[in-house]
Coordinates of C-alpha atoms and ligand atoms in Angstrom, one line a residue:
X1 CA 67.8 71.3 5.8
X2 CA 68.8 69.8 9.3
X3 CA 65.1 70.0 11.6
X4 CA 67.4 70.1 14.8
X5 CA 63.9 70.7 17.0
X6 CA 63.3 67.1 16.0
X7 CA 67.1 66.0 17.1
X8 CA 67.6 63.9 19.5
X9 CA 71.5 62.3 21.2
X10 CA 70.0 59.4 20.0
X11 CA 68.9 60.3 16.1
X12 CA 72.0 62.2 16.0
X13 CA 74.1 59.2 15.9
X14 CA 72.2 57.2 13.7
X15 CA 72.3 60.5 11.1
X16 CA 75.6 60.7 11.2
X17 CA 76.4 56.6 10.7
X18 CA 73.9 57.1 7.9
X19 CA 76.2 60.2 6.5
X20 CA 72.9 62.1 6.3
X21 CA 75.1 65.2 7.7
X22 CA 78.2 66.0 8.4
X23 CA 79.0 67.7 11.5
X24 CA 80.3 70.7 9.7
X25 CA 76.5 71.2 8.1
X26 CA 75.5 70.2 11.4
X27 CA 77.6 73.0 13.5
X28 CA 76.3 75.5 11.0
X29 CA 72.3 75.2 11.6
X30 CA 72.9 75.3 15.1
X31 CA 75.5 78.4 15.0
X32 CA 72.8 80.2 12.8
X33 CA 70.1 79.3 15.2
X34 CA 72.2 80.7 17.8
X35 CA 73.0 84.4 16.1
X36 CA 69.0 84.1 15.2
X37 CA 68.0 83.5 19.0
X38 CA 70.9 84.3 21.7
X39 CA 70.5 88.1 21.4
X40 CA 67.0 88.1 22.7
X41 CA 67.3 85.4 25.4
X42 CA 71.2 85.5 26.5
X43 CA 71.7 81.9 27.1
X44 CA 75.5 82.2 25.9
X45 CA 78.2 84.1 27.4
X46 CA 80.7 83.5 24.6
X47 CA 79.9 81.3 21.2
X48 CA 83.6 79.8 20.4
X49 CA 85.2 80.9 17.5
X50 CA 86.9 77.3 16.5
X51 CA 83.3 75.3 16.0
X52 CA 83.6 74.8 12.8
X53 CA 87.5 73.8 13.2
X54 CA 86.4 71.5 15.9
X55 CA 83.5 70.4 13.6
X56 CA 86.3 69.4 11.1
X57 CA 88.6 67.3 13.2
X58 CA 85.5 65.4 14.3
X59 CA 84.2 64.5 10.1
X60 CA 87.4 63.4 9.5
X61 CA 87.2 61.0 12.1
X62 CA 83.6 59.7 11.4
X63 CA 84.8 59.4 8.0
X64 CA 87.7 57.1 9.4
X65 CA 85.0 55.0 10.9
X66 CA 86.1 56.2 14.0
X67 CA 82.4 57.1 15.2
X68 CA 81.3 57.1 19.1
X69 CA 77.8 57.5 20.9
X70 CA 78.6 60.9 21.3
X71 CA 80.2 62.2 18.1
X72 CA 79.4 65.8 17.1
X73 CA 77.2 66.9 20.1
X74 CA 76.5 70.1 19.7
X75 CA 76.6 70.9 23.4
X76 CA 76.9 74.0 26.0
X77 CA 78.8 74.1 29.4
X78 CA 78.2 76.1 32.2
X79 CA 80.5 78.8 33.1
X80 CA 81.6 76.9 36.1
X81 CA 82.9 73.9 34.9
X82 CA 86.6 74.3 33.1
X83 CA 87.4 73.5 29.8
X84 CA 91.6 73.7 29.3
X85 CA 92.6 77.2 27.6
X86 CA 89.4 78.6 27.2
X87 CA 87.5 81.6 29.7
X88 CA 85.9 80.6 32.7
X89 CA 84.0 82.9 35.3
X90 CA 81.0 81.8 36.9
X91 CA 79.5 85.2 35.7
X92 CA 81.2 87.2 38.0
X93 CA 83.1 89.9 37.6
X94 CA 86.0 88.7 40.0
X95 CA 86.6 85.8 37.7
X96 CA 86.5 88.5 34.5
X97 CA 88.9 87.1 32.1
X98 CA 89.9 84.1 33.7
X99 CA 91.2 80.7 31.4
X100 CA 91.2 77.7 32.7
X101 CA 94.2 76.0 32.9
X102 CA 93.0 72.5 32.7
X103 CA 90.1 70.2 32.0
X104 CA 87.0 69.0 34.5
X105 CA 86.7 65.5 34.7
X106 CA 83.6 65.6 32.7
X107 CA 84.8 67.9 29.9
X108 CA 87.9 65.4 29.6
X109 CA 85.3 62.8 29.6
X110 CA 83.4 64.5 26.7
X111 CA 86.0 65.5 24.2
X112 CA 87.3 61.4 24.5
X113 CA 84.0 61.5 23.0
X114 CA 84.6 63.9 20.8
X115 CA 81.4 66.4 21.4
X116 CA 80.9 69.6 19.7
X117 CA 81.7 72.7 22.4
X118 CA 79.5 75.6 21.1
X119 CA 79.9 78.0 23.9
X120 CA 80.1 79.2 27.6
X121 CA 75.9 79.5 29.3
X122 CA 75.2 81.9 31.4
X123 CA 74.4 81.3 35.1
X124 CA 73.4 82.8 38.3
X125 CA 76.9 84.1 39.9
X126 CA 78.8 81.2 41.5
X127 CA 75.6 79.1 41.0
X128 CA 74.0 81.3 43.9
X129 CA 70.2 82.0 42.7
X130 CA 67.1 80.6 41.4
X131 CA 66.9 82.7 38.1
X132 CA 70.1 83.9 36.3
X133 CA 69.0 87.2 37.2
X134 CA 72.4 87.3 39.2
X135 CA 74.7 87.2 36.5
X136 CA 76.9 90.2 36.3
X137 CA 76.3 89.4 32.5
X138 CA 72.7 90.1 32.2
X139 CA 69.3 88.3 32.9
X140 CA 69.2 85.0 30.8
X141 CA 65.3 85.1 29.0
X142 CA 63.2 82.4 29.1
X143 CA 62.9 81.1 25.3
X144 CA 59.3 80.5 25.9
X145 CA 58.2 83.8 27.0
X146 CA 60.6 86.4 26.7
X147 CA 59.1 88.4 30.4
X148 CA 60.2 85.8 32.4
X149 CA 63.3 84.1 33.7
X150 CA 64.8 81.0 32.3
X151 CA 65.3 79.7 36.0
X152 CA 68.6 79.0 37.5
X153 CA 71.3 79.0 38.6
X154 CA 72.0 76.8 35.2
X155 CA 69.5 79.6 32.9
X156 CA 72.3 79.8 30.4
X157 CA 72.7 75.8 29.6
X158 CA 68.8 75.5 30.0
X159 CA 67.6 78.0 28.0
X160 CA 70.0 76.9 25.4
X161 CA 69.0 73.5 25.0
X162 CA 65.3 74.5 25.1
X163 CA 65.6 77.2 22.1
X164 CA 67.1 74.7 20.4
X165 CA 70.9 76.3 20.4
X166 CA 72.8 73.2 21.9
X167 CA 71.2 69.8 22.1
X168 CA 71.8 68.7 25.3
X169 CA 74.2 71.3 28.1
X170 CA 75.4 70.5 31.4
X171 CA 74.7 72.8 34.5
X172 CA 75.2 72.5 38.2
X173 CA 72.9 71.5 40.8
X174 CA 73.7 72.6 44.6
X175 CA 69.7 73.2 45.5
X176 CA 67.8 73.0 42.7
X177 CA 70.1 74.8 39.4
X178 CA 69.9 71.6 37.0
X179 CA 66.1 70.4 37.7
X180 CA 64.4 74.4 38.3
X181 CA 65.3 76.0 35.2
X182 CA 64.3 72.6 33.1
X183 CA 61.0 72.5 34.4
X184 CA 60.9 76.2 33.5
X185 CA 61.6 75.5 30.1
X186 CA 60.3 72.6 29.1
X187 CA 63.7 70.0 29.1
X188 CA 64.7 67.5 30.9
X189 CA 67.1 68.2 34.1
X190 CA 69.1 65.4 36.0
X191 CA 70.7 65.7 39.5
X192 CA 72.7 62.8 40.3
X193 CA 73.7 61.1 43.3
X194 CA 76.3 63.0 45.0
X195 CA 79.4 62.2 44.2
X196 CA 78.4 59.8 41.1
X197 CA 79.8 62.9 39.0
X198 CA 83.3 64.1 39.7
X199 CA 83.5 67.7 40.4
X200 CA 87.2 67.7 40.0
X201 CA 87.6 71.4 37.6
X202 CA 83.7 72.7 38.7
X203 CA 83.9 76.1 41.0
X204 CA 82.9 74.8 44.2
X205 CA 79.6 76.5 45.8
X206 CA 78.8 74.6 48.5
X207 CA 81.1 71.3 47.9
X208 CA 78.9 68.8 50.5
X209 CA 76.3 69.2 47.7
X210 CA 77.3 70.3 44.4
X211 CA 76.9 68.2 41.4
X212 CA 77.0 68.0 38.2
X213 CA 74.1 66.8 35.5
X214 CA 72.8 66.9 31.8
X215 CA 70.2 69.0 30.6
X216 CA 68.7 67.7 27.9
X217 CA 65.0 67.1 25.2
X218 CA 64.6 63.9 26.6
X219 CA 65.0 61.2 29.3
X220 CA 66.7 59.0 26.8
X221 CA 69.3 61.5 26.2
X222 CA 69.4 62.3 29.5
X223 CA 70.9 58.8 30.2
X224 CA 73.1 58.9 27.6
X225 CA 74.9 61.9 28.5
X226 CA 74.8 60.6 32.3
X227 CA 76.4 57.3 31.5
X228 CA 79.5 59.8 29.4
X229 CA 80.2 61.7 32.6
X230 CA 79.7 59.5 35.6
X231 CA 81.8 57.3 37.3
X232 CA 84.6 57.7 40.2
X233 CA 87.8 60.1 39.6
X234 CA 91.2 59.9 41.5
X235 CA 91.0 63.5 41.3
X236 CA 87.5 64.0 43.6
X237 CA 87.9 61.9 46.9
X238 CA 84.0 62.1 47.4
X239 CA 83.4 60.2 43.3
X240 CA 82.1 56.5 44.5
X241 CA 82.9 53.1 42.8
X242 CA 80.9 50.1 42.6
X243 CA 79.2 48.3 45.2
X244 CA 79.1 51.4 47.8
X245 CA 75.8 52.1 47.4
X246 CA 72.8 48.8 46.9
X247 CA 71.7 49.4 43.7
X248 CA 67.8 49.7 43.6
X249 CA 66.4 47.5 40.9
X250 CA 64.0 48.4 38.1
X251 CA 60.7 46.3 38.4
X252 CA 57.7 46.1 36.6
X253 CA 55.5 47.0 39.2
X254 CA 57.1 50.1 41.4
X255 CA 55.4 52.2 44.6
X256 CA 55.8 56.0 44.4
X257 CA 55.9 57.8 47.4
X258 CA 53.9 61.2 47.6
X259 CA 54.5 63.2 50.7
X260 CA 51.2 65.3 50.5
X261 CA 51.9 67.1 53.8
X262 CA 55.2 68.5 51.7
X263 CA 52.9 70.3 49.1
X264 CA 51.2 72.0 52.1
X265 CA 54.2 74.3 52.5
X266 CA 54.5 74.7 49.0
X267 CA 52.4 77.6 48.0
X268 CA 50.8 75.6 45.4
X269 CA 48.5 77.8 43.2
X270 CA 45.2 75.4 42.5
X271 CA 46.6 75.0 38.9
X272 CA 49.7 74.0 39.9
X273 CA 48.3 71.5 41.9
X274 CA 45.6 70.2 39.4
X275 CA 49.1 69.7 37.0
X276 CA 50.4 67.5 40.1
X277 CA 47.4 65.1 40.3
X278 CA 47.2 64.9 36.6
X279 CA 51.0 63.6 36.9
X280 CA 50.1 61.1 39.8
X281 CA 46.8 59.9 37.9
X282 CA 49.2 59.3 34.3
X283 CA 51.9 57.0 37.2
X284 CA 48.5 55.2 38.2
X285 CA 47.3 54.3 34.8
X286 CA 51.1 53.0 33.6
X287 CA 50.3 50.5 36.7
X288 CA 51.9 52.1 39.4
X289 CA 51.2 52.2 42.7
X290 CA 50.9 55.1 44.5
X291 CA 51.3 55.2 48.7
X292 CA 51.0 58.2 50.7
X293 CA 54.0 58.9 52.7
X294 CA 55.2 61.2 55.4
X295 CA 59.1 63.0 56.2
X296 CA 58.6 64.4 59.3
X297 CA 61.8 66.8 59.1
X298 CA 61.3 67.4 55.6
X299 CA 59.9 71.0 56.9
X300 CA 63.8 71.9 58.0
X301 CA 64.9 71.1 54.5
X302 CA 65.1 74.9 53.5
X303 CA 66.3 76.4 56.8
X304 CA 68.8 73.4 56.8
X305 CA 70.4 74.2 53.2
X306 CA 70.6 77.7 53.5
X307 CA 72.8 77.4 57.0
X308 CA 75.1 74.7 55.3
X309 CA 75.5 76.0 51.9
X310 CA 76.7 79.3 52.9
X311 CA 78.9 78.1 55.2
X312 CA 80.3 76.0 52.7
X313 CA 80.5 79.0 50.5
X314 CA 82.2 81.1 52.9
X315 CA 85.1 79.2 52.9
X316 CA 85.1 78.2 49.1
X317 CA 84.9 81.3 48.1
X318 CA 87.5 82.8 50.2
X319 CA 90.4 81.4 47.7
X320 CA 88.9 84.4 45.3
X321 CA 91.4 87.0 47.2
X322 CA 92.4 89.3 43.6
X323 CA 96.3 87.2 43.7
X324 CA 95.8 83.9 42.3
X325 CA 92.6 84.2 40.2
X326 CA 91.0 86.8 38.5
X327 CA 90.0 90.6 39.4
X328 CA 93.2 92.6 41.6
X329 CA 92.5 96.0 43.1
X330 CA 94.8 97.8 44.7
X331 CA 94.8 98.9 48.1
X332 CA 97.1 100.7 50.7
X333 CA 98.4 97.4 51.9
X334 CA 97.4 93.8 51.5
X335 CA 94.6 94.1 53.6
X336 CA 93.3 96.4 51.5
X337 CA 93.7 94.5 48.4
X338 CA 91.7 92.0 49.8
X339 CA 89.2 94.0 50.6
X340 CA 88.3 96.2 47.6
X341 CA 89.2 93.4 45.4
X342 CA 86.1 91.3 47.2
X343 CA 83.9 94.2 47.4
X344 CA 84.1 95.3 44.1
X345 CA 84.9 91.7 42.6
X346 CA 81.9 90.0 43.9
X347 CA 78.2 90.7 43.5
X348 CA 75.4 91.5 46.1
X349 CA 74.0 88.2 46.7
X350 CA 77.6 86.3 46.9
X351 CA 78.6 88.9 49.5
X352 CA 75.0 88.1 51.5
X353 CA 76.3 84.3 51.5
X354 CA 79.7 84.5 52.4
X355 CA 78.6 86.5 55.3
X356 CA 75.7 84.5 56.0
X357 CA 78.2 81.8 56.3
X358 CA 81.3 83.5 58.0
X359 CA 78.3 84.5 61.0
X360 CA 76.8 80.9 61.1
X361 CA 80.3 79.3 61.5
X362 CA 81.5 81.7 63.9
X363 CA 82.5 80.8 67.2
X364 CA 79.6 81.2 69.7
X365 CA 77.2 80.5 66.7
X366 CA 78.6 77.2 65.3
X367 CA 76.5 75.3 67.5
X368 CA 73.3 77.2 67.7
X369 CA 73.2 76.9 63.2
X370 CA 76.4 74.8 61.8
X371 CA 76.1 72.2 64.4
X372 CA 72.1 72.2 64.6
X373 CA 71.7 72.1 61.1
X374 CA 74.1 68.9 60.6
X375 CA 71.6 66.7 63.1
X376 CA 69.2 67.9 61.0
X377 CA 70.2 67.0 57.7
X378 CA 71.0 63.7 59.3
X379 CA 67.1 63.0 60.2
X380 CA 66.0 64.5 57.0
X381 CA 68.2 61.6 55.6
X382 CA 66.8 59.2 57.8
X383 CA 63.6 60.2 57.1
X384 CA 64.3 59.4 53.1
X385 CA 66.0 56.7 53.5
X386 CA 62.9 54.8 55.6
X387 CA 60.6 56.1 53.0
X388 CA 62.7 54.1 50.5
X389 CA 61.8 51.2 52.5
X390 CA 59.0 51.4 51.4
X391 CA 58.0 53.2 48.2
X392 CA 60.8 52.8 45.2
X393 CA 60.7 56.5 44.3
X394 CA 59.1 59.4 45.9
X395 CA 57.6 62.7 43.7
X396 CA 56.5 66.2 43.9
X397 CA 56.2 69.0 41.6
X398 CA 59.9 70.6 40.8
X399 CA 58.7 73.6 41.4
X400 CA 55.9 76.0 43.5
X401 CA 55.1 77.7 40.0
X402 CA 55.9 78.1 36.4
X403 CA 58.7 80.8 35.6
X404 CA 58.2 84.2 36.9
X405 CA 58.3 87.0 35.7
X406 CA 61.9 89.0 35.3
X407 CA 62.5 91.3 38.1
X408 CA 59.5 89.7 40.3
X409 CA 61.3 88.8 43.2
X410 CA 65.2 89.4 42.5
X411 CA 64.6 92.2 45.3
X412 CA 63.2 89.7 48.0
X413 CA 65.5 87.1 48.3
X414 CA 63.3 85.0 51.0
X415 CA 60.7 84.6 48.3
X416 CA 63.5 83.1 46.2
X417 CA 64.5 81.0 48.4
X418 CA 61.2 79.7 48.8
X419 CA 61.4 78.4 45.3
X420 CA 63.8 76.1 45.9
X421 CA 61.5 74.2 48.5
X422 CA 61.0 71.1 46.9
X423 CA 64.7 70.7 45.1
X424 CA 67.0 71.2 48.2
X425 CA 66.1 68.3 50.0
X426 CA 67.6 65.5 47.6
X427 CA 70.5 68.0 47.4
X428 CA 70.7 67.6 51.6
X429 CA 70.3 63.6 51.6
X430 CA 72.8 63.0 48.3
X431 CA 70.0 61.4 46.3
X432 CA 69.5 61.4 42.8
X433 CA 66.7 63.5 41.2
X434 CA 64.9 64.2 37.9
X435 CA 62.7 66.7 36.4
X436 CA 60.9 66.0 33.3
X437 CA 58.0 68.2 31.4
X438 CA 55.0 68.0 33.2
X439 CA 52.4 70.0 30.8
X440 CA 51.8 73.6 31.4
X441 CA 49.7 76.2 32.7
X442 CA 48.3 79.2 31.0
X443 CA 49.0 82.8 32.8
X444 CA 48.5 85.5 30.6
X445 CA 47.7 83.7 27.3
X446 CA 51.1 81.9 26.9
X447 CA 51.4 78.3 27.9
X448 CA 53.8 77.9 30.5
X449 CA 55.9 74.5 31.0
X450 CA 56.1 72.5 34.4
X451 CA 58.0 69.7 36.1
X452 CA 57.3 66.6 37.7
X453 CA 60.4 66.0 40.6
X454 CA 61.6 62.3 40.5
X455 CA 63.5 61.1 43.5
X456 CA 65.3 57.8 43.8
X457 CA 67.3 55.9 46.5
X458 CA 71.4 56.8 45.7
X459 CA 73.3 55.5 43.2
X460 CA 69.4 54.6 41.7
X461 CA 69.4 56.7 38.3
X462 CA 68.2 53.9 36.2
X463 CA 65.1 53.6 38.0
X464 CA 64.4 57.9 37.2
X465 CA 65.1 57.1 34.0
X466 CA 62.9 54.2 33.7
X467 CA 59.8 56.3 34.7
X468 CA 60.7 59.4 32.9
X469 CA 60.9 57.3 30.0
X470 CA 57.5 55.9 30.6
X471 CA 55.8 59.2 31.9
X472 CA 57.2 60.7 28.6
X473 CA 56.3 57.7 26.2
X474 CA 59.2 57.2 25.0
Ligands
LIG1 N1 68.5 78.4 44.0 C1 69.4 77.7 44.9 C2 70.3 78.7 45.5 O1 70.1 79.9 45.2 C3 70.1 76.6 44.2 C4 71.4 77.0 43.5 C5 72.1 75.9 42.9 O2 71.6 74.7 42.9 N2 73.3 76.2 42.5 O3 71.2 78.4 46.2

């Protein structure tokens, strides 16, 4: 019997090169851990029905000798991100039936590798929320405590990886959707730089900020997968090449930043907090050093994102009109089709955004929000990027809290937002950011995971992955 809670990208490979497995027996633990588990939690939309064909196709080429880092992944993919031929909707009902007629860069990327597609994960609708509660496909549960939300917007590609139904998934990450739900649930979570992942065939939310990143068990794996998916694309203008950012290097002896006055605003419950200095003591005893630090504008970080992104969603999601993609209602006249299609197509916090973002663009308003909040990200940027001159990376928790429970604040969507506090801000500035497993904290008898928020200059992954890899002794 295959112990897949003990598999890693890494051991993976060396099982298969071994011929300790074949994919096939491989496809079929995880398929019968999924039927076991997915029920209860809802971390997968759709399980393909070809697995075990595409499980095939890749044995026959291992047994070729034609094996690659990534051979027979069993992985999940958001419901954002196109795979050629197969359903895509961004859990929404105005996407309901959709297929996708061609491949994301990444998911090209990743069958040249030939990985294992198990299935479509659920997510917040068009990545907007902070707990897959706004799928129109049902709550994803967290695997750890079945009350509480998985996080999101990425829930479904989380919580799949953490119950052990996909061994790594990729999500999305616009505020906070790769790095929240990992620290919720125990795995891994990587943001990258901004445009060090093409988003060429991923539904754009707000496009000055989307990106995508692996969700995985460990910081290992999370490179691995980062290094299969990264690198500049023809097909996304805003993908970078080599030598546009300065590469920070990896030394032995690094400073982390801690902007304090940041977990102020937090909401920080004591425990929480305790978690965070436990974090900072384990950096000081690996022999790093730790300096206090201060972004002045950091404070602006949430009123900032949640001006821009919906203005960016406004006009992304305006293509969604019931003629080209998707859900058509008929009206009296075209107008009307428009209309009824949006209304009945799209959800009740995508309908908040896009008119959250058709008021702040507005003529009259553009300068008093658009405009402002544009300076502003621009000295939130500056702010970062003379912290980086001089600490190496900076940290905070991921999150305020550990999951909550389901239904606790879907129906106050300020106290959502709040959650995204400490995630939206490397999101705003383009940096790269990482969440690993913290420890937990114990509310109501059940121990609940946390995460430890990595930030790095751009373009400076290796460096998160250097101290995840330490913080996680690997
Ligand atoms: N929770 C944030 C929001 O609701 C982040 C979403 C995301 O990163 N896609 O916008």
């Amino acid at each position: 019997m295959i112990d897949i809670s003990k598999l890693t990208i890494q051991s993976l490979n060396k099982h298969l090169k071994d011929g300790d497995f074949s994919v096939r027996e491989l496809a079929e633990v995880y398929l019968e851990n999924i039927k076991n588990k997915n029920p209860d939690v809802n971390a997968y939309l759709e399980i393909y029905s070809d697995v075990l064909e595409q499980a095939d196709v890749i044995d026959k080429k291992i047994k070729a000798g034609d094996i690659k880092p990534l051979s027979g992944l069993p992985i999940a993919i958001k419901d954002n991100i196109l795979i050629d031929g197969r359903v895509a909707t961004s859990a929404s009902k105005i996407l309901k039936g959709y297929v996708a007629p061609y491949d994301a860069t990444v998911i090209k990327k990743l069958k040249e590798q030939d990985v294992l597609f198990l299935g479509r994960a659920n997510m917040d609708e068009f990545a907007m929320g902070g707990s897959t509660e706004n799928s129109v496909f049902g709550v994803t549960k967290n695997p750890i405590d079945l009350s509480r939300v998985a996080g999101g917007s990425s829930g479904g590609s989380v919580a799949a990886v953490s119950m052990d139904g996909a061994l790594a998934s990729l999500g999305s990450d616009t505020g906070g959707s790769v790095r929240q739900p990992s620290s919720f649930c125990g795995v891994v979570g990587l943001k990258p730089t901004y445009g060090g992942v093409s988003r060429y065939g991923l539904m754009a939310m707000g496009s000055s900020l989307d990106v995508i990143g692996p969700i995985t068990k460990t910081v290992t794996d999370s490179e691995i997968l980062f290094n299969a998916i990264k690198g500049q694309d023809p097909m996304d203008s805003t993908t970078y090449g080599e030598g546009i950012y300065s590469q920070r290097e990896v030394k032995s002896k690094m400073v982390v930043g801690v902007p304090y006055h940041v977990l102020e605003n937090g909401g920080l419950s004591d425990k929480v907090r305790k978690n965070f200095d436990e974090s900072i003591e384990k950096l000081r005893s690996l022999g790093y050093e730790i300096k206090e630090i201060k972004l002045p504008n950091i404070e602006y970080s949430l009123a900032v994102y949640y001006i821009l992104m919906p203005a960016e969603v406004s006009s992304n999601l305006a293509r969604f009109d019931g003629v080209r993609f998707g859900l058509h209602v008929d009206g009296d006249n075209l107008l009307q089709d428009y209309l009824k299609t949006k209304g009945q197509g799209f959800g009740q916090e995508v309908r908040r955004r896009i008119l959250i973002g058709t008021y702040v663009l507005s003529a009259g308003y553009a300068d008093a929000y658009y405009n402002k909040a544009l300076v502003l990200r621009q000295k939130i940027s500056e702010d970062f990027e003379k912290a980086f001159s001089e600490v190496d990376i900076i940290v905070t928790p991921t999150t305020p809290g550990p999951a909550f429970k389901i239904g606790e604040k879907i129906n106050d969507p300020l106290s959502l937002y709040l959650e995204d506090v400490f995630t939206v801000p490397a999101n705003i500035v383009g940096i790269p950011a990482i969440s690993v497993p913290s420890g937990s904290v114990e509310e109501e008898g059940v121990s609940l995971p946390l995460g430890l928020q990595i930030m790095a200059p751009h373009n400076s992954e290796k460096i998160l992955f250097e101290v995840g890899k330490k913080l996680l002794n690997e």
